[in-house]
Coordinates of C-alpha atoms in Angstrom, one line a residue:
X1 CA 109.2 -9.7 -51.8
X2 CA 112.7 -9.8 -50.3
X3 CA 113.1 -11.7 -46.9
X4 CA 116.8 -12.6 -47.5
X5 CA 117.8 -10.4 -44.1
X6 CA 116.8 -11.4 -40.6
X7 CA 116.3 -8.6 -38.1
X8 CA 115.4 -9.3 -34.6
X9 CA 111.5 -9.9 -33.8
X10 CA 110.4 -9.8 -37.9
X11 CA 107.4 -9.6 -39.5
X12 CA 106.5 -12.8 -40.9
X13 CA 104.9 -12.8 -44.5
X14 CA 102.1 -15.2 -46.1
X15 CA 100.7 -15.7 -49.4
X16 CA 97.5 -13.4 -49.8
X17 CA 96.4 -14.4 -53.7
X18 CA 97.4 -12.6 -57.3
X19 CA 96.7 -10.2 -59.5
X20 CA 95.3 -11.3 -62.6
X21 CA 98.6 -11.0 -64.0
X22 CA 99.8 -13.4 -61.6
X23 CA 102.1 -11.6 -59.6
X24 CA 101.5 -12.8 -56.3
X25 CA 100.8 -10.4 -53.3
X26 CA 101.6 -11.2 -49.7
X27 CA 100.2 -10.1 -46.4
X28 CA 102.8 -9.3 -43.7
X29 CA 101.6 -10.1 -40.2
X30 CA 102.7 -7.8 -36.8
X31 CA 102.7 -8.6 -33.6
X32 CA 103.6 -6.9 -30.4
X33 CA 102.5 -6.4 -26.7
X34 CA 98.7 -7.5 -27.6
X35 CA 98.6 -5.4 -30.9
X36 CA 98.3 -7.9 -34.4
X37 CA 98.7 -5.8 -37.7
X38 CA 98.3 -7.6 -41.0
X39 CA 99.7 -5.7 -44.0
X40 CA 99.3 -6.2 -47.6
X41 CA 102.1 -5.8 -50.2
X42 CA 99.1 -4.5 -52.5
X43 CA 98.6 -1.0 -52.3
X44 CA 100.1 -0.8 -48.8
X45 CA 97.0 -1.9 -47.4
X46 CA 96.3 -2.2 -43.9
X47 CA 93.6 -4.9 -43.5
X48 CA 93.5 -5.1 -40.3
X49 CA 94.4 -4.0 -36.4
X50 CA 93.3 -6.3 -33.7
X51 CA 93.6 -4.5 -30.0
X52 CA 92.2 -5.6 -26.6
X53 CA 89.2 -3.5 -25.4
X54 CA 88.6 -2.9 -21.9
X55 CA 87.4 -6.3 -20.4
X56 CA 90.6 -8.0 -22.8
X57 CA 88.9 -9.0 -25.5
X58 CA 90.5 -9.0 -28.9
X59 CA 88.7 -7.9 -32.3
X60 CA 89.2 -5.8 -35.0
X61 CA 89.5 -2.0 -35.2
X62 CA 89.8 -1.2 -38.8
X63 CA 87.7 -2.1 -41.6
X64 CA 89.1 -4.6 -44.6
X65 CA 88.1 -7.0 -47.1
X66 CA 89.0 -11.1 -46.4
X67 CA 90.4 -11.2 -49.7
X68 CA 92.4 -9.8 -52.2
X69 CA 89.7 -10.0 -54.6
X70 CA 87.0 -7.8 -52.8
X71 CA 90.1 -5.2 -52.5
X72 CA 90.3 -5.2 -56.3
X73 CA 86.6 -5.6 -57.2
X74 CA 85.7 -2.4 -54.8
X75 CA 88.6 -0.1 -54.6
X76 CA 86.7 3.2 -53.8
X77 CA 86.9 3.5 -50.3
X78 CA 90.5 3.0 -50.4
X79 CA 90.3 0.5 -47.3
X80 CA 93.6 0.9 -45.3
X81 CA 95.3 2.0 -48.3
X82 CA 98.5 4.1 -48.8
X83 CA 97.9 7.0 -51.3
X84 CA 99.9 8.6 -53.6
X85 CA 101.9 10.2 -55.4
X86 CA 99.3 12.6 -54.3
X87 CA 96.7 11.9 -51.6
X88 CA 93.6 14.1 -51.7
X89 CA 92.3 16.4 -54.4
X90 CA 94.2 18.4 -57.0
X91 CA 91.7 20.7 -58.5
X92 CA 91.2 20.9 -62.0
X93 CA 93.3 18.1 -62.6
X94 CA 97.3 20.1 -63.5
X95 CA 99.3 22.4 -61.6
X96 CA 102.3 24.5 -62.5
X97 CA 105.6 23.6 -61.1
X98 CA 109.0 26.1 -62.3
X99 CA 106.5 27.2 -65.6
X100 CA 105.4 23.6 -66.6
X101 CA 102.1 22.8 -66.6
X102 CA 101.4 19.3 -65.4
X103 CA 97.7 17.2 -66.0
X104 CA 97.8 14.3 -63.3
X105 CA 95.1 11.6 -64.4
X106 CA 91.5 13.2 -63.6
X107 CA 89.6 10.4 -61.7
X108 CA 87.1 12.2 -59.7
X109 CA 85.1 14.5 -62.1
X110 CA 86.8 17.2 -63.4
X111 CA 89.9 16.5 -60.7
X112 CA 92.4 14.2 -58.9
X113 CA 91.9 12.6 -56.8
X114 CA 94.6 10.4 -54.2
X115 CA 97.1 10.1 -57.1
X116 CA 94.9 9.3 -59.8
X117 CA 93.6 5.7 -61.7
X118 CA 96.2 3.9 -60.5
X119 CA 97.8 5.7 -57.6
X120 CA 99.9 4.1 -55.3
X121 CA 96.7 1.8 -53.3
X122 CA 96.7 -0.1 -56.2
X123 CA 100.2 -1.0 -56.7
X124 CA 101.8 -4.1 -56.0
X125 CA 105.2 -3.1 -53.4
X126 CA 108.4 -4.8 -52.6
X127 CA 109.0 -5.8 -49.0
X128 CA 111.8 -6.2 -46.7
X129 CA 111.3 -7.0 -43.0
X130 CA 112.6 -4.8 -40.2
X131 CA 112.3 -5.2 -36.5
X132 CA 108.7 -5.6 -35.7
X133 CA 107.4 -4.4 -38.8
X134 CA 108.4 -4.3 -43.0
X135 CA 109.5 -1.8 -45.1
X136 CA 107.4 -1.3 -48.5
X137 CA 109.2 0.3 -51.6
X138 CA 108.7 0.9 -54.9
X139 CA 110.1 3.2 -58.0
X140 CA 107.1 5.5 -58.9
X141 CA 108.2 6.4 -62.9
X142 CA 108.8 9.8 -64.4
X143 CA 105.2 10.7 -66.2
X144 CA 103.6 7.5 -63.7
X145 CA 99.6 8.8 -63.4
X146 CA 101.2 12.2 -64.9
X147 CA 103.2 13.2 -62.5
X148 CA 106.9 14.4 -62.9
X149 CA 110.1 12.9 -61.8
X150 CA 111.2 9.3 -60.8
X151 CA 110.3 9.2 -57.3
X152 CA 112.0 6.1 -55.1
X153 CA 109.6 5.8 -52.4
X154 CA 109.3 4.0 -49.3
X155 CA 106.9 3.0 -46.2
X156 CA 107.8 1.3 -43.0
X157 CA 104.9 0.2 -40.9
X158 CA 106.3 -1.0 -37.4
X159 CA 104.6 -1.5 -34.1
X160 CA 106.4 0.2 -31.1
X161 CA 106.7 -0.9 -27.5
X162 CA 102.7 -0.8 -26.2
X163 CA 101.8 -2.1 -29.4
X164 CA 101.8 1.4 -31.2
X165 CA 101.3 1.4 -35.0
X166 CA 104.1 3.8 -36.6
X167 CA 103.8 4.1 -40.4
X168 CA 107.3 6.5 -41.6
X169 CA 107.3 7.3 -45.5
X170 CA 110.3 8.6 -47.5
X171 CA 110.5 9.5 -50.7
X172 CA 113.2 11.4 -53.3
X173 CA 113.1 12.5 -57.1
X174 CA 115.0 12.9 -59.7
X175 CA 112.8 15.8 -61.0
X176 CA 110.6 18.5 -59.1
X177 CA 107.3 16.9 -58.4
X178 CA 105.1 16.7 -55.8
X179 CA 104.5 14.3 -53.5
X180 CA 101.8 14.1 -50.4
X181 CA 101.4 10.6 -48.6
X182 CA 98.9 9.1 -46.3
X183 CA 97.4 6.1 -44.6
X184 CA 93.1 5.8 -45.4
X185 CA 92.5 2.8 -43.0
X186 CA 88.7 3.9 -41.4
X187 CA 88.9 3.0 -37.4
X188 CA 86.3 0.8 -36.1
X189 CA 86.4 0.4 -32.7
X190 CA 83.9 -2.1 -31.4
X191 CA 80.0 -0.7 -31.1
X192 CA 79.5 0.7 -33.5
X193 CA 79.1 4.3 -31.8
X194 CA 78.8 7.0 -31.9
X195 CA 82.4 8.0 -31.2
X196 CA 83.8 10.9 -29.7
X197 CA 86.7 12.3 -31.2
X198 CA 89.3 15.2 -30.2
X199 CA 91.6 17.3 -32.6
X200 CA 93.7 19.9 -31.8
X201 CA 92.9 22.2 -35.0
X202 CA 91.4 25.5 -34.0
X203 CA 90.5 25.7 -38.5
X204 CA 89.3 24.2 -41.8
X205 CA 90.2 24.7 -44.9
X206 CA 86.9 25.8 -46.5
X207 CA 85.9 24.1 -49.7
X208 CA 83.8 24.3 -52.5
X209 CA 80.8 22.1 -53.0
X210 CA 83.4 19.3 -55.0
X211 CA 85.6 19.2 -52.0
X212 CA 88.4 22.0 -53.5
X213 CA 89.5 24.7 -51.1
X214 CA 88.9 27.8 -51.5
X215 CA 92.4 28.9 -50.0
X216 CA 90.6 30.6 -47.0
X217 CA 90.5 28.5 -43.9
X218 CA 88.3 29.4 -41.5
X219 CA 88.2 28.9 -37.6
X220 CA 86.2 26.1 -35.8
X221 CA 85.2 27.9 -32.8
X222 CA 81.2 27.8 -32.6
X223 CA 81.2 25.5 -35.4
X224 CA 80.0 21.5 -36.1
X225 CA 84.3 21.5 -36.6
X226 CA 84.9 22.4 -33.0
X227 CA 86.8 19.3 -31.8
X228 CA 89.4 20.7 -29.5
X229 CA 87.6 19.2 -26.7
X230 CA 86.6 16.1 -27.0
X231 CA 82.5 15.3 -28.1
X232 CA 80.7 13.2 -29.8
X233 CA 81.1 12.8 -33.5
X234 CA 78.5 12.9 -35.9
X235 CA 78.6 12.1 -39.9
X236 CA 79.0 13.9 -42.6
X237 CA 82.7 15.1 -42.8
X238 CA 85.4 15.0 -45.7
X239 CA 87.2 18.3 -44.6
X240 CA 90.6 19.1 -43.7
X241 CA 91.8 20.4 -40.4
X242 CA 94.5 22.7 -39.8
X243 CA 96.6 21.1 -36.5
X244 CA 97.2 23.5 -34.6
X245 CA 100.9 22.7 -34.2
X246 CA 101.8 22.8 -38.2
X247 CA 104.8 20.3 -39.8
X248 CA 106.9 18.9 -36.9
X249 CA 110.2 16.6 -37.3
X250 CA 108.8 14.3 -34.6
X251 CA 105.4 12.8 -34.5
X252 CA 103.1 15.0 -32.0
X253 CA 99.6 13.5 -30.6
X254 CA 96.7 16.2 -32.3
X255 CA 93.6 13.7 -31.5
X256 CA 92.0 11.1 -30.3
X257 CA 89.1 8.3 -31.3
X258 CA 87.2 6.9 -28.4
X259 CA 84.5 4.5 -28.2
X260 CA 82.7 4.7 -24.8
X261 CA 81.1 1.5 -26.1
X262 CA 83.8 -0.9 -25.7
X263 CA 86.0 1.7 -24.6
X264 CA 88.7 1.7 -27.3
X265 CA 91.0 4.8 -28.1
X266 CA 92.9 5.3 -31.1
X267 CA 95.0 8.2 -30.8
X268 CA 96.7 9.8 -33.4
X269 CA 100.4 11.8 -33.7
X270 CA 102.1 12.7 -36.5
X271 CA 104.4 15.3 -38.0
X272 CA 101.6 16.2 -40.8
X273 CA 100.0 19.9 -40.7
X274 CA 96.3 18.3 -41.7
X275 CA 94.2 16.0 -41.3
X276 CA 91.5 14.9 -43.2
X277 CA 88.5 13.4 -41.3
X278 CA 86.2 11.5 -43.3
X279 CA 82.7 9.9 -41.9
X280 CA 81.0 8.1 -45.3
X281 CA 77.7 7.2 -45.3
X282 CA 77.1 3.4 -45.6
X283 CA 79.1 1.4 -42.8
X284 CA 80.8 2.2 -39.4
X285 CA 84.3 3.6 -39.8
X286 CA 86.2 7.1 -39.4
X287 CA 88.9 7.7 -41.4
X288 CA 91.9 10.2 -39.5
X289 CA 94.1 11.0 -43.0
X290 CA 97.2 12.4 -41.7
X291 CA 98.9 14.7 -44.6
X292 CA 99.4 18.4 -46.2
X293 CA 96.2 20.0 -47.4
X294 CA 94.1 19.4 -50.5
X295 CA 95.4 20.9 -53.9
X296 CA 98.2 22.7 -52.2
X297 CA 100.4 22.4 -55.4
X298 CA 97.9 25.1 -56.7
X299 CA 97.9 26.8 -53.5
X300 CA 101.1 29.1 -52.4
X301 CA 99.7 30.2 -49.4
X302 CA 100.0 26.3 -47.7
X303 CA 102.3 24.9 -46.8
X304 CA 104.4 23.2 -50.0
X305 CA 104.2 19.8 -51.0
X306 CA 107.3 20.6 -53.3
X307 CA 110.1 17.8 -53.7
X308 CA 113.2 18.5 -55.6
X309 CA 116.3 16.5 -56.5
X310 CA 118.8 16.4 -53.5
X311 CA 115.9 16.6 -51.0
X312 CA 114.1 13.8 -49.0
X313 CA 110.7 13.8 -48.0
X314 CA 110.2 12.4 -45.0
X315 CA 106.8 11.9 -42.5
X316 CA 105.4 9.8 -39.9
X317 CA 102.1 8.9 -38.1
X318 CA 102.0 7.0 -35.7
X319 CA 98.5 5.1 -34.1
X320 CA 98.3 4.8 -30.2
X321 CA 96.0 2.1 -28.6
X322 CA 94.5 1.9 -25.8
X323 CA 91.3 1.6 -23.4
X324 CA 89.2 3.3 -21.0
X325 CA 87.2 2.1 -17.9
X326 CA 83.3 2.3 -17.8

């Protein structure tokens, strides 16, 4: 952790535990315009968003673990985690990149999945604080999980003015690799539903019964993957949807979360061309995984997840909240 600068309206850090190496992990607290955010320097984490719902009461909206040591004795779910080098699936386990064959580590069956064994959600990051928020970094090595190249990568999670959650990544190399980033906190906003959700993706990418896409992606209209107008949502989803307005420089709003319970609404804008919506069976949370689509590094036809030295990858999602009446 490196506090040694002292922006204006900082983050403030705390001690959150160790690893069982010892090296200590912090949580990095945000607050702005009724919003708290509490970050963790392990894995990126989000652990938790507290917003107001419609009568002013403040709770929790996304599901995390109280300690460090639930985060490391169940990291399945990924709880609010930022994955990498490569979120999603990469089929097979290896793709080709300028006639080398790569074999990223297979941790879901035959495949990989979210950047392998130890992807980035289970790294411990440096932080620097910036105006309402910190700036996570780390050095991801050449061969790190079997990927190629020395990637320097970076996440700034800041609150904006309205309380706005705005998580900006960055990455370069010093070798072709590939590189797709996202944010797997699972929204849950109050009463437990059911939510109804809104995403402007008029397709899916269709997928085989392990979750790998076929490369055809196939239109929502008439479907249980209509959500262009807003209903309710129902479980059963880890599929990507194809936003309708493709890669962007500037975050654009494609969707929206609402709980008519307690009348929370997470909306969601970002300068991805997919999301993954995810609804597991077992507890109440929907996870909105803004990023480029599943094993696109063995898939010309979408868009490329290609980064090569002299380029910067750059994205950003950012999380709206607010409330609606009765």
């Amino acid at each position: 952790m490196n506090a040694a600068s002292s922006p204006p309206f900082p983050a403030r850090p705390e001690p959150f535990g160790a690893l069982p190496d010892g090296t200590p992990v912090h949580r990095w607290v945000l607050e702005r315009d009724g919003v708290v955010v509490r970050v963790l320097t392990y894995g990126g984490i989000v652990q938790s968003v507290e917003t107001p719902d419609r009568d002013g009461r403040t709770a929790g909206v996304a599901v995390g673990f109280g300690s460090l040591a639930e985060y490391l004795e169940c990291p399945g779910p990924y709880l609010g985690a930022l994955v990498g080098r490569y979120a999603n699936r990469i089929a097979g386990g290896t793709f080709t990149l300028d006639g080398r064959t790569y074999a990223p580590t297979r941790n879901a069956g035959p495949h990989c999945l979210h950047g392998g064994e130890r992807g980035f959600d289970k790294r411990v990051w440096d932080a620097r604080p910036v105006a309402y928020g910190v700036r996570l970094s780390r050095v991801s090595p050449d061969g790190e999980e079997g990927f190629p190249g020395r990637v320097e990568v970076s996440a700034a999670y800041t609150l904006q003015e309205g309380g706005a959650l705005r998580i900006a990544y960055r990455a370069v190399t010093d070798a072709p690799t590939v590189v797709n980033l996202t944010n797997h906190t699972y929204w849950s906003l109050g009463s437990g539903g059911p939510y109804e959700l809104r995403l402007a993706a008029g397709a899916v990418t269709a997928v085989s019964g392990d979750g790998i896409p076929t490369g055809e992606q196939c239109a929502v209209a008439g479907s249980r993957f209509d959500f262009r107008a807003a209903r309710v949502l129902g479980g059963g989803y880890d599929h990507n949807f194809v936003l309708d307005k493709g890669v962007t420089d500037e975050p654009e709003v494609v969707g929206e979360l609402c709980d008519p319970g307690s009348g929370r609404v997470v909306t969601v804008a970002t300068t991805e061309p997919g999301v993954q919506l995810y609804t597991p069976d077992g507890f109440d949370g929907v996870a909105l995984e803004t990023q480029h689509f599943p094993d696109a590094p063995n898939r010309p036809e979408f868009p490329p997840v290609v980064l090569r030295p002299g380029e910067v990858f750059e994205s950003a999602t950012v999380y709206g909240f607010g409330v609606r009446g009765a």
